[in-house]
Short mmCIF file of C-alpha atoms in Angstrom, two decimals:
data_model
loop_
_atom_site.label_atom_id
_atom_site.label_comp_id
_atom_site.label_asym_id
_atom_site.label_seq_id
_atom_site.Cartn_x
_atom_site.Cartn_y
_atom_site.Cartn_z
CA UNK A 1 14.58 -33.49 11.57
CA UNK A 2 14.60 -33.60 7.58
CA UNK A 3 14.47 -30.17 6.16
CA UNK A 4 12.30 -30.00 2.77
CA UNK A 5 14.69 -28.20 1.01
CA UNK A 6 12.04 -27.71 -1.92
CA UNK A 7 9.28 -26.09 0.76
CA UNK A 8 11.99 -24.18 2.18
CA UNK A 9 12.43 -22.21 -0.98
CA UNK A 10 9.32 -21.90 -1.65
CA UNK A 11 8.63 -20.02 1.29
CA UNK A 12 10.97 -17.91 1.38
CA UNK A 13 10.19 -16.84 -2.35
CA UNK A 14 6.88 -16.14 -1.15
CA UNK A 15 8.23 -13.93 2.01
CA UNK A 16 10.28 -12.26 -0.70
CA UNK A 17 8.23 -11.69 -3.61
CA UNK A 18 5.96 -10.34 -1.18
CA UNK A 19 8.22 -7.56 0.39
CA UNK A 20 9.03 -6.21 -3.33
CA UNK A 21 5.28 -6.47 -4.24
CA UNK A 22 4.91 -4.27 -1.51
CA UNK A 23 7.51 -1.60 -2.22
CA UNK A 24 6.72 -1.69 -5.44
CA UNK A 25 3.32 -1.08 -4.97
CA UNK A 26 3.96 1.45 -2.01
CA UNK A 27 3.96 5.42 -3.16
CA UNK A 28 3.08 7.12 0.10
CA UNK A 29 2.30 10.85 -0.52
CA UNK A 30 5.51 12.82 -0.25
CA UNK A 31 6.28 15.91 -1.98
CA UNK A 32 10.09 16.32 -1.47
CA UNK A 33 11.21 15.65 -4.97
CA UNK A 34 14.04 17.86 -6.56
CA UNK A 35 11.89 18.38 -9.82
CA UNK A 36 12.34 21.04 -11.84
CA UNK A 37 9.15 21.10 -14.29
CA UNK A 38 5.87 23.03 -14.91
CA UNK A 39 3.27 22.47 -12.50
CA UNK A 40 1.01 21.10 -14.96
CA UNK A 41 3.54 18.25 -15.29
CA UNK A 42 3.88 17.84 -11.73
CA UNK A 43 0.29 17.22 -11.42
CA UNK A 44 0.32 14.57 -14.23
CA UNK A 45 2.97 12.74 -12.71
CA UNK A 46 1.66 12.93 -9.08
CA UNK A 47 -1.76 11.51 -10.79
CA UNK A 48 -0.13 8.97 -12.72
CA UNK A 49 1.07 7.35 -9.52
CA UNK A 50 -2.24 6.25 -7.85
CA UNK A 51 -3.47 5.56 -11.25
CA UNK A 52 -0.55 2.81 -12.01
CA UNK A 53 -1.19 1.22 -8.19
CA UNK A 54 -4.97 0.71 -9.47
CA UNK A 55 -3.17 -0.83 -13.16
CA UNK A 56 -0.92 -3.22 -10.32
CA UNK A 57 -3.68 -4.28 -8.71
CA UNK A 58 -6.06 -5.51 -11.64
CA UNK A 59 -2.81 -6.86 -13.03
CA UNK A 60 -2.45 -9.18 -10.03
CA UNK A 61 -5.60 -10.41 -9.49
CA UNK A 62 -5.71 -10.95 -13.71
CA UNK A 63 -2.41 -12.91 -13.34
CA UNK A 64 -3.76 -15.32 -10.33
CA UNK A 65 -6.28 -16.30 -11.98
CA UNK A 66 -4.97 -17.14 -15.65
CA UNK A 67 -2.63 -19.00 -13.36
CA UNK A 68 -4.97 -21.08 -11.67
CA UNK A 69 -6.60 -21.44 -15.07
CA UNK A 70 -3.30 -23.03 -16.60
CA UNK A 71 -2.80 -24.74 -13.23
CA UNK A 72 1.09 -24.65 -13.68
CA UNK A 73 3.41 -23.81 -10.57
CA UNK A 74 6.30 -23.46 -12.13
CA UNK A 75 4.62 -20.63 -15.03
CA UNK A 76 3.23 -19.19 -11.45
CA UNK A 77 7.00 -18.73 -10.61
CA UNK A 78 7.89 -17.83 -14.12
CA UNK A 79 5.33 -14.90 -13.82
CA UNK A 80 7.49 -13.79 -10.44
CA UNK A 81 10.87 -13.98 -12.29
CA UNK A 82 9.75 -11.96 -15.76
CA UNK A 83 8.58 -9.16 -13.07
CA UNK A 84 11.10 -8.98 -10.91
CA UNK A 85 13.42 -9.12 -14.36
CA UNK A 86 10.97 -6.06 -15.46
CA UNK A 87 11.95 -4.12 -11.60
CA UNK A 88 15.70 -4.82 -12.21
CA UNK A 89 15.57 -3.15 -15.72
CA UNK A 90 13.90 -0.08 -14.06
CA UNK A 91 16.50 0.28 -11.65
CA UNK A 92 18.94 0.73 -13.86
CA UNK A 93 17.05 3.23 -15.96
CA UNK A 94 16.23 5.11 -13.69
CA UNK A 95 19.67 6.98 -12.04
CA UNK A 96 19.46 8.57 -15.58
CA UNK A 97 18.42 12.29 -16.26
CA UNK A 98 14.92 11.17 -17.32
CA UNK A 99 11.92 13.64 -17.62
CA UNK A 100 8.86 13.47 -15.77
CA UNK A 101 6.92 11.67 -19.07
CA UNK A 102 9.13 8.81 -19.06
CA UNK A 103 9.29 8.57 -15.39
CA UNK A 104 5.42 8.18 -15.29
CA UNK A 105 5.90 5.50 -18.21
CA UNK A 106 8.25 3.61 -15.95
CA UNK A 107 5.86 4.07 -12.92
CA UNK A 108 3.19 2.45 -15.13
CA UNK A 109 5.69 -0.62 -15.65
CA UNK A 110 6.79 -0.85 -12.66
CA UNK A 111 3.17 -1.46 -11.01
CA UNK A 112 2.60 -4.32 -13.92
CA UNK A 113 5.44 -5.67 -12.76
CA UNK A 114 4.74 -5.76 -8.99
CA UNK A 115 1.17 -6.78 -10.67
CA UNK A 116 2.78 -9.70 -11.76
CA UNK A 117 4.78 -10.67 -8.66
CA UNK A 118 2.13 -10.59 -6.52
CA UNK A 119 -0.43 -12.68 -8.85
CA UNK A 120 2.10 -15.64 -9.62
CA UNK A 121 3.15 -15.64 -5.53
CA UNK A 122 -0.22 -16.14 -4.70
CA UNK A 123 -1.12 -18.68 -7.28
CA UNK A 124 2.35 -20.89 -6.80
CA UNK A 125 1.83 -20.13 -2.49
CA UNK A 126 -1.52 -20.01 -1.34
CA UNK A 127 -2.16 -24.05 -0.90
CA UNK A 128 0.50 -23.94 1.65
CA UNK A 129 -0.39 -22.74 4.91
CA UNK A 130 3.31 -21.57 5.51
CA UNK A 131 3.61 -19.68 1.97
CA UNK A 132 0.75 -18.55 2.35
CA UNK A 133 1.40 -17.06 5.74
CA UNK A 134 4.90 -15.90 4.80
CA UNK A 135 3.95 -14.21 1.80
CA UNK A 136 0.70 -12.23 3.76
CA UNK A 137 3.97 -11.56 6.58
CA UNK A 138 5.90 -10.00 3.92
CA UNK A 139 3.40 -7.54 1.93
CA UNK A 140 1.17 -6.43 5.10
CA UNK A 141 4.36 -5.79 7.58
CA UNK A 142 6.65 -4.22 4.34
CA UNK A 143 3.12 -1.97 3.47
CA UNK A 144 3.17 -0.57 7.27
CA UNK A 145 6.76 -0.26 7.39
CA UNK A 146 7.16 1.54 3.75
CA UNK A 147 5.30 4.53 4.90
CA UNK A 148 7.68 5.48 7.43
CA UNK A 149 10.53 5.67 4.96
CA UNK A 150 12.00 9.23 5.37
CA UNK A 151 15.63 9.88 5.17
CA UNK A 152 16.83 12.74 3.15
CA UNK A 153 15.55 13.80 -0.44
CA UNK A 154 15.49 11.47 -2.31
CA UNK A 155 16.91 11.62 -6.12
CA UNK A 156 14.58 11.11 -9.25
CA UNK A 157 12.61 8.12 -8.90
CA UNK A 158 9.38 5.75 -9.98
CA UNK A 159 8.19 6.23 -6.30
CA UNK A 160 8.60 8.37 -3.58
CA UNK A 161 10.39 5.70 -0.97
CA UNK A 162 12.88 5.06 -3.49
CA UNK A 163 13.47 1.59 -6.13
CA UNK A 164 13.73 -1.78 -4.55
CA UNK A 165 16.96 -2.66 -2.70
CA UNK A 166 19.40 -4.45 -5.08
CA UNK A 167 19.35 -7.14 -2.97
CA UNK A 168 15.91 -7.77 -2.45
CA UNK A 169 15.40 -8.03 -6.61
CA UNK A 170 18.61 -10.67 -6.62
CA UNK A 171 17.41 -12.70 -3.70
CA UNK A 172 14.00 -12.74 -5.35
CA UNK A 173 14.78 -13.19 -8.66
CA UNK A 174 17.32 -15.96 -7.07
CA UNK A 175 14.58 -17.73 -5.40
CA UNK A 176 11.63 -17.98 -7.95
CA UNK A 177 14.19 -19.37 -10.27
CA UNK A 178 15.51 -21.83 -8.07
CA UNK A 179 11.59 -22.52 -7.09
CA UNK A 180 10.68 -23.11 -11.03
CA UNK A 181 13.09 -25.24 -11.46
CA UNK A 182 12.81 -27.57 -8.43
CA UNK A 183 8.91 -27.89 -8.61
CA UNK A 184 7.27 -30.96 -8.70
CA UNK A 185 6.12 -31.57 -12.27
CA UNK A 186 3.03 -33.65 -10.93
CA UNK A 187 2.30 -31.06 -8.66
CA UNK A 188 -0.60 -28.59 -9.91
CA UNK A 189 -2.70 -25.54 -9.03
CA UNK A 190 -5.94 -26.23 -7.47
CA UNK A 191 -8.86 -25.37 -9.88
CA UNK A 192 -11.21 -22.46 -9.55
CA UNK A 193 -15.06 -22.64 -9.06
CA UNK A 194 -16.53 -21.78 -12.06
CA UNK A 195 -17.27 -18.18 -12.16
CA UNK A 196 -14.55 -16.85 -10.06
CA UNK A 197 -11.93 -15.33 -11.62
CA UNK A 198 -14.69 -13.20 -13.76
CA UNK A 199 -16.34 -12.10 -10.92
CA UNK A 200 -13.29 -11.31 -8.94
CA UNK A 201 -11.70 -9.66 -11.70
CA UNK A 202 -14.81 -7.48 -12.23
CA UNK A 203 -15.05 -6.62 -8.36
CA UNK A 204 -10.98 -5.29 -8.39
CA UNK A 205 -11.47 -3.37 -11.91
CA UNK A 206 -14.61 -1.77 -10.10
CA UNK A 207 -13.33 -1.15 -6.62
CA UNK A 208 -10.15 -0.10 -7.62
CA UNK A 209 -11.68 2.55 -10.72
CA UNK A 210 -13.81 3.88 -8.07
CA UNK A 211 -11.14 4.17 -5.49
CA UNK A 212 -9.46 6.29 -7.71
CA UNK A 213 -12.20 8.66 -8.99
CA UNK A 214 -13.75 9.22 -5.85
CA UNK A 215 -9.88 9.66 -3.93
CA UNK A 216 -9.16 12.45 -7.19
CA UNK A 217 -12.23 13.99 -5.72
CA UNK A 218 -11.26 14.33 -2.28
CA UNK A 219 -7.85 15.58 -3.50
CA UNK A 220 -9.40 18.38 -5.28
CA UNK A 221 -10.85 20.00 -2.72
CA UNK A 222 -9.18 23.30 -1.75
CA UNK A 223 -10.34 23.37 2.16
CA UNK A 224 -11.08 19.63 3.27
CA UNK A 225 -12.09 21.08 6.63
CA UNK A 226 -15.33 22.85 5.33
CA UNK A 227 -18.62 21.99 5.24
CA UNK A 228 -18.71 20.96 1.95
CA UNK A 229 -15.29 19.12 2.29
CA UNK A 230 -16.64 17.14 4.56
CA UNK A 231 -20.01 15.72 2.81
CA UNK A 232 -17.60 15.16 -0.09
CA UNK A 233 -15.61 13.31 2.13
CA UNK A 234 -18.23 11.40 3.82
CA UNK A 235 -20.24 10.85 0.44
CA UNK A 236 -17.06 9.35 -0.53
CA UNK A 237 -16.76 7.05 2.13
CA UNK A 238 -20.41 5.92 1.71
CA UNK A 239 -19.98 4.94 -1.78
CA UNK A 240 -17.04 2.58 -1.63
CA UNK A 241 -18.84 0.69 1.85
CA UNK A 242 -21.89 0.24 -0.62
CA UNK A 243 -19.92 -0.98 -3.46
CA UNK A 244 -17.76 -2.89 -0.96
CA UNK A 245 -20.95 -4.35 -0.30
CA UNK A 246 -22.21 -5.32 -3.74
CA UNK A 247 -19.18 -6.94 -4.87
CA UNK A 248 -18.79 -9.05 -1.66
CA UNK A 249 -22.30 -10.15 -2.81
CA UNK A 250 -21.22 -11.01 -6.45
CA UNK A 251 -18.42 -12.71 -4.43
CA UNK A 252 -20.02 -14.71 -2.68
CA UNK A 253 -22.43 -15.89 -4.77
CA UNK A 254 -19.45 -17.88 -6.62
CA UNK A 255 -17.25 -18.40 -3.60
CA UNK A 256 -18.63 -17.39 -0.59
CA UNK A 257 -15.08 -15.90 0.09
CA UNK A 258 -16.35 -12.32 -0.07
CA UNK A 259 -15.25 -12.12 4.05
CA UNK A 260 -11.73 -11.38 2.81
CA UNK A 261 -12.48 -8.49 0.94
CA UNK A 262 -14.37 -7.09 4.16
CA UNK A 263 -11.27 -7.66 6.43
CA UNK A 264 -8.67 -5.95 4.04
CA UNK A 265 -11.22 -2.98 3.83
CA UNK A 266 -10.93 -2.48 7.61
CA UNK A 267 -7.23 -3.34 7.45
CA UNK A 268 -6.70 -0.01 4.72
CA UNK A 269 -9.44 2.58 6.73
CA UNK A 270 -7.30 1.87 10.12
CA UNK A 271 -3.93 2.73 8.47
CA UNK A 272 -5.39 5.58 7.01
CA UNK A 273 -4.46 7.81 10.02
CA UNK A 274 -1.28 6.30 11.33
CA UNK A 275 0.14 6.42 7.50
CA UNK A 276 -1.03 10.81 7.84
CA UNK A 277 0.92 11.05 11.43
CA UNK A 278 4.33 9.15 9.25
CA UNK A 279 3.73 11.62 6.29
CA UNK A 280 3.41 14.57 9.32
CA UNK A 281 6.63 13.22 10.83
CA UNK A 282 8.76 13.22 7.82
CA UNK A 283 8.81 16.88 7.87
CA UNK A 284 9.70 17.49 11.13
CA UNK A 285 13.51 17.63 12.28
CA UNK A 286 14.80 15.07 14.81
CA UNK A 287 15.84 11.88 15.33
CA UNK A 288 13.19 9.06 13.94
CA UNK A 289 13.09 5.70 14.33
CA UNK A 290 14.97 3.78 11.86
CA UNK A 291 12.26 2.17 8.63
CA UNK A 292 14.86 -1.56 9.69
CA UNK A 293 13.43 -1.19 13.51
CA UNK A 294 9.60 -0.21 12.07
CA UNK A 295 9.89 -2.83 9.48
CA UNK A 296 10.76 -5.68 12.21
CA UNK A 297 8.31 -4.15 14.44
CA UNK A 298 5.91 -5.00 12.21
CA UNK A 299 6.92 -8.03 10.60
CA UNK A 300 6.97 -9.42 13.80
CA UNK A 301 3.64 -8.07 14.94
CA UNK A 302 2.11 -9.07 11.82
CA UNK A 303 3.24 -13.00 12.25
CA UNK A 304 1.91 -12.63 15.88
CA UNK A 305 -1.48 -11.93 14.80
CA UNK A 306 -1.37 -14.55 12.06
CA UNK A 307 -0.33 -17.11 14.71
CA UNK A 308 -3.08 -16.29 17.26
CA UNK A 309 -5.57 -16.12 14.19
CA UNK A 310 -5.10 -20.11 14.05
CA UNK A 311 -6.39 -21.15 17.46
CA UNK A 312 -10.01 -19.74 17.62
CA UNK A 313 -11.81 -16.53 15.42
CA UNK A 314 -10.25 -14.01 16.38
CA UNK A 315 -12.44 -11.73 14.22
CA UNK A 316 -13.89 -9.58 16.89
CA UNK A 317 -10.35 -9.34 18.25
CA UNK A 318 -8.57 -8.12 15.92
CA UNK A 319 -12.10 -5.45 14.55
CA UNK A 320 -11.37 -4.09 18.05
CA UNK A 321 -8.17 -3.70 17.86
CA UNK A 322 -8.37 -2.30 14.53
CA UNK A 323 -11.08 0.13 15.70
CA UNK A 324 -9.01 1.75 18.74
CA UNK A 325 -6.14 2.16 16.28
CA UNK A 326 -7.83 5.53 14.72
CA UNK A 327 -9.93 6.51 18.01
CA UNK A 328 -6.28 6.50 19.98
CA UNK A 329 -5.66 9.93 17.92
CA UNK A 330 -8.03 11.85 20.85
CA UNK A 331 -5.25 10.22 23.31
CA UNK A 332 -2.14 10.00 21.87
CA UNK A 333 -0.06 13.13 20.02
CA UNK A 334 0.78 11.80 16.42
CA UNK A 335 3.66 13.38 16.39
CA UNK A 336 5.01 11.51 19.46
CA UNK A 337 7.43 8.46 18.83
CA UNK A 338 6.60 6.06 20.89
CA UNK A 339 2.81 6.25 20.48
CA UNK A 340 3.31 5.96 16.53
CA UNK A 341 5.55 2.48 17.10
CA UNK A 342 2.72 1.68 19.49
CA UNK A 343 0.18 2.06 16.95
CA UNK A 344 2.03 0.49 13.93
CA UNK A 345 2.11 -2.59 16.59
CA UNK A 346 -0.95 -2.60 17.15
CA UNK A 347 -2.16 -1.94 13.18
CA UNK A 348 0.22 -5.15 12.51
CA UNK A 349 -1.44 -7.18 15.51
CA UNK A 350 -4.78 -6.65 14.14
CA UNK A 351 -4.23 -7.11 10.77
CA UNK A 352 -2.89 -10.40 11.61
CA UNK A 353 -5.95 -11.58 13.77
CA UNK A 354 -8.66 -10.17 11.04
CA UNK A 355 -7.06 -11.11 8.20
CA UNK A 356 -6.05 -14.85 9.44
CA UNK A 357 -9.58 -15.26 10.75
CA UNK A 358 -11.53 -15.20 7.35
CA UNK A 359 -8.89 -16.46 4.65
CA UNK A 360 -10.19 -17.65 1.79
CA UNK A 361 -8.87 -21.05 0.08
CA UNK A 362 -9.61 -19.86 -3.56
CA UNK A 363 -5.84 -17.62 -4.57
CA UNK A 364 -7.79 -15.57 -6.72
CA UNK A 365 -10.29 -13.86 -3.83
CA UNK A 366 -6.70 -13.97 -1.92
CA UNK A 367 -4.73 -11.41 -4.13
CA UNK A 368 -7.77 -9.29 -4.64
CA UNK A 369 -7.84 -9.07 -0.64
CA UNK A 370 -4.11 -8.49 -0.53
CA UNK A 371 -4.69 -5.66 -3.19
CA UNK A 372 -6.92 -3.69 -1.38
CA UNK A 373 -5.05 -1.76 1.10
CA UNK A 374 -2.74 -0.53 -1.76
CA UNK A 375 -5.83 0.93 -3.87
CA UNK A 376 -7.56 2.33 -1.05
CA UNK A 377 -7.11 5.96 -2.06
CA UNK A 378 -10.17 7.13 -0.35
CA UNK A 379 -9.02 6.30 3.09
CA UNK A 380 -5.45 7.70 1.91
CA UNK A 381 -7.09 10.51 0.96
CA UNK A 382 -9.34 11.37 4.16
CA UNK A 383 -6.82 10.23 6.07
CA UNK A 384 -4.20 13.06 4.23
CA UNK A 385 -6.80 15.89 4.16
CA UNK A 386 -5.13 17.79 6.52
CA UNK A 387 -1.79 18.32 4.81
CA UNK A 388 -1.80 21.22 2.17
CA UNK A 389 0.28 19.99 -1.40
CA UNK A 390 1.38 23.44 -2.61
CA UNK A 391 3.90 24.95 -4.84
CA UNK A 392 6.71 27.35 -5.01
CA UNK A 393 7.93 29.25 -7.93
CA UNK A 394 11.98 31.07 -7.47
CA UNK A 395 15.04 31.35 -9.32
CA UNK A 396 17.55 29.23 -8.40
CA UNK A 397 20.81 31.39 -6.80
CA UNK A 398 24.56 29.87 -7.32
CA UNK A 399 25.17 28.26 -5.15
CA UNK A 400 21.22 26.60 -4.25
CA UNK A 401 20.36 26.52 -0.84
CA UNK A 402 17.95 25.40 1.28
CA UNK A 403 14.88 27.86 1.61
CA UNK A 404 13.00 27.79 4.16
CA UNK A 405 9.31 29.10 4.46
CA UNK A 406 7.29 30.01 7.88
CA UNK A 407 4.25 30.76 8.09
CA UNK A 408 2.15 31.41 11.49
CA UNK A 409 0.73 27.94 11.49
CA UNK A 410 2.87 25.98 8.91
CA UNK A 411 6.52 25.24 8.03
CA UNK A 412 7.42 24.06 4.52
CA UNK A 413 10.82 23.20 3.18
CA UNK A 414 12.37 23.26 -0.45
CA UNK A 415 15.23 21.43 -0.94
CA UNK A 416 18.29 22.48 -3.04
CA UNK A 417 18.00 20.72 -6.38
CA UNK A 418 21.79 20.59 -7.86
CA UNK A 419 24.50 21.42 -5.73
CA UNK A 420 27.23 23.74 -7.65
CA UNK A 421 24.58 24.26 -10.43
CA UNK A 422 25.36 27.61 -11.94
CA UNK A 423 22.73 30.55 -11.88
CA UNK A 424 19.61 30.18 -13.89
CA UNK A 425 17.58 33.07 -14.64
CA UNK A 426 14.11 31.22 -15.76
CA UNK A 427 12.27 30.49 -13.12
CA UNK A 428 11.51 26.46 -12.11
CA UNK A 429 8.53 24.80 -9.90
CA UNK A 430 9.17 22.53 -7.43
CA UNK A 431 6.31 20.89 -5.50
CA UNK A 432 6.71 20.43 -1.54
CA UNK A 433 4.04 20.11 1.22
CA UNK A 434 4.08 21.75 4.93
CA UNK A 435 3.62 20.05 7.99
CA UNK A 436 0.05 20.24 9.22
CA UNK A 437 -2.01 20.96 12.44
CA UNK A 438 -2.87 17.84 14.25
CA UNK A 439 -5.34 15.16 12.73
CA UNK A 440 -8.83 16.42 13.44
CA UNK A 441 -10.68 14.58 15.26
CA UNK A 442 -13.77 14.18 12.39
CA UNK A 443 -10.88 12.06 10.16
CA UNK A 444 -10.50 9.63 13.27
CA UNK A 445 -13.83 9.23 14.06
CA UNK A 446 -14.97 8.33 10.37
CA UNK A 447 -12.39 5.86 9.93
CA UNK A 448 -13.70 4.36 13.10
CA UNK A 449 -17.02 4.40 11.73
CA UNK A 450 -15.92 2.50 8.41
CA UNK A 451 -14.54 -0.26 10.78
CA UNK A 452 -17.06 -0.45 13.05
CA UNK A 453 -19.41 -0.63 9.69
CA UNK A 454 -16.88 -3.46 7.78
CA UNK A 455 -17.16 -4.94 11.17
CA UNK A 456 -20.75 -5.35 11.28
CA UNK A 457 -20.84 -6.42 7.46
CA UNK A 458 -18.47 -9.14 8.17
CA UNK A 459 -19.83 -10.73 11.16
CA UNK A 460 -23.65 -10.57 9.93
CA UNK A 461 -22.44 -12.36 6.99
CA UNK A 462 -20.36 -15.02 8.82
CA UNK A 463 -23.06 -15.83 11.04
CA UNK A 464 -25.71 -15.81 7.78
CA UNK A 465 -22.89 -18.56 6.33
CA UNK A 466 -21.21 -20.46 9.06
CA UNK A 467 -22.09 -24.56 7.93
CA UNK A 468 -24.09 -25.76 10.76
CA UNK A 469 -21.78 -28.90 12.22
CA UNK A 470 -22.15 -32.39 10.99
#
């Protein structure tokens, strides 16, 4: 059997640029950072984050489609190199003593970049079925698997899972090169219906603004668990499924793609709890599952669901599947190993078989899809409710140790900052967060409900547009 050499490249610079998209579009909420700043700063940079994932995310879908526009492959790859060019810089910045201003600056590039990846893997993949695949393999299983990235404090960085692997940004870099320069000159984008890329770059700009208003909301309040908490929570929730709704209107109107966006909706409100139970576990002491064994796990459960997603619509499958992921909290302790491997599975499994079963052919409706579960900051944000961000004020002793707090129904940790720094008198802030009571059941049940409610919206509107048969 003759091996295509060229196609072979190709994919696997689409597997990769997919992975780094992914961690570098990845912040999970931690708050185990040896910072020693004001809290006002602290709070800018911890802003700053979700804000540059929503920057990312515009940036990618703005890339795809001035992409397609051009209709060059090997720009498409260019696009991948310059940003993964932009991540390597950034890594070596970084190890520096840098302050929290510059480190949000860097954050902010290092989004664009990841922006950038993502747009010109989509554009240069998507008309192959096995880039295509490979690069949906690599950013959905390396967005599960990021979250459960714990480990020991980490040291200054643009994200709280750490930079990109150095081998991961020379493979990739490696690979797009090698893919530019290989490319078949006669070989050309596909070209966009007209209208497209305007709407679709309206709809991202739109969802992912609002995601990020409405998630600073949630964030704000001071007892999620109250009455008011939870209308503001549940007005929340309301408001992106309606604007979800409107723009897969405008969407479809121009491409009748909108089905995607619908899919990765449901794909972001099911994480939503499993990613809380990681963010629980990485305070707790114990062994844990290695993030190499999670991130095969899912990689593997992932190209499972993509696989079955070929033979038949599997769209009510995999909406099932996606639904018992949050409802399994009433059954299963998050806290528990096994069940939280068993649910990662099954979140893999399921995004597979949805997202398969309504792929769109245009690249530009494709990386808005493959956006949303990164700007979903409402779901994040239900789904985090429960865990109390706080902050501690002491003077640093010589030598620093490792304080711990206990309180009757939380434990908290702060982590020594510099070891063998000498005695400070002026007091610093570091920010941590405690370990929380278990998920409440409300949180479970209403990302059920968005689901079940994407669900519906997606399977009125495929039977409203399936083509009757010739």
């Amino acid at each position: 059997m003759t091996i295509d050499v060229r196609s072979t490249t190709g994919a696997l610079a689409a597997f990769l640029a997919g992975i780094l998209a992914a961690v570098a579009l990845t912040n999970p909420v931690r708050m185990r950072w040896p910072v020693t700043e004001p809290q006002s700063k602290i709070d800018q940079w911890i802003s700053s984050q979700s804000t540059s994932v929503v920057v990312g995310a515009i940036v990618a879908v703005a890339a795809c489609a001035y992409l397609q526009h051009r209709g060059s492959r090997r720009r498409a790859w260019a696009f991948v190199y310059v940003g993964v060019v932009v991540l390597i810089l950034i890594r070596y910045v970084v190890p520096e003593e840098l302050g929290l201003d510059l480190l949000s600056v860097l954050g902010f590039a290092k989004t664009i970049a990841a922006g950038l990846i993502l747009g010109g893997a989509v554009a240069a993949s998507w008309d192959s079925r096995i880039g295509r695949n490979l690069l949906i393999v690599g950013l959905v299983s390396t967005w599960l698997a990021a979250q459960s990235s714990t480990g020991d404090l980490i040291p200054i960085s643009t994200s709280s899972i750490g930079e990109p692997a150095w081998a991961l940004l020379w493979l990739t870099s490696i690979c797009a090169v090698a893919c530019a320069i290989t490319v078949d000159s006669e070989s050309r984008l596909g070209e966009s219906e007209p209208g497209v890329a305007a709407a679709t770059l309206a709809v991202v700009t739109g969802l992912a603004v609002t995601q990020r208003i409405l998630s600073s909301v949630v964030d704000r309040q001071e007892r999620p668990s109250t009455y008011s908490g939870w209308l503001v929570m549940i007005a929340s929730t309301v408001a992106v499924l309606t604007l979800t709704w409107f723009c897969t209107r405008k969407l479809d109107a121009t491409s009748d793609s909108g089905g995607f966006l619908w899919a990765a909706t449901a794909v972001a409100a099911a994480a939503a709890t499993v990613f809380a139970d990681l963010t629980d576990r990485f305070f707790l002491d114990g062994d844990r599952t290695s993030p190499l064994v999670i991130t095969a796990l899912a990689i593997i459960a992932v190209v499972f669901g993509l696989t079955r997603s070929r033979h038949r619509d599997r769209t009510i499958s995999g909406l099932a599947l996606l639904a018992a992921i949050p409802l399994s909290e009433w059954i299963f302790d998050g806290e528990h190993e096994l069940a939280l491997l068993l649910r990662i599975v099954a979140l893999g499994v399921g995004s597979g078989l949805l997202l398969g079963s309504v792929l769109p052919s245009n690249p530009v409706i494709g990386a808005l899809g493959l956006t949303i579960p990164f700007t979903a900051l409402v779901f994040m944000s239900i789904g985090q409710h429960d865990i109390e961000t706080v902050s501690s004020t002491y003077l640093r002793p010589d030598p620093p140790s490792t304080y711990f707090q206990q309180d009757s129904a939380l434990r908290g940790y702060i982590d020594a900052i510099e070891p063998g720094a000498a005695y400070r008198a002026e007091a610093s802030t570091i920010a941590y967060a405690y370990e929380a009571p278990p998920r409440s059941v409300g949180t479970a049940l209403l990302m059920c409900v968005v689901v079940v409610a994407t669900g519906i919206a997606l399977r009125r509107r495929n039977r409203v547009d399936t083509p009757s048969p010739d």
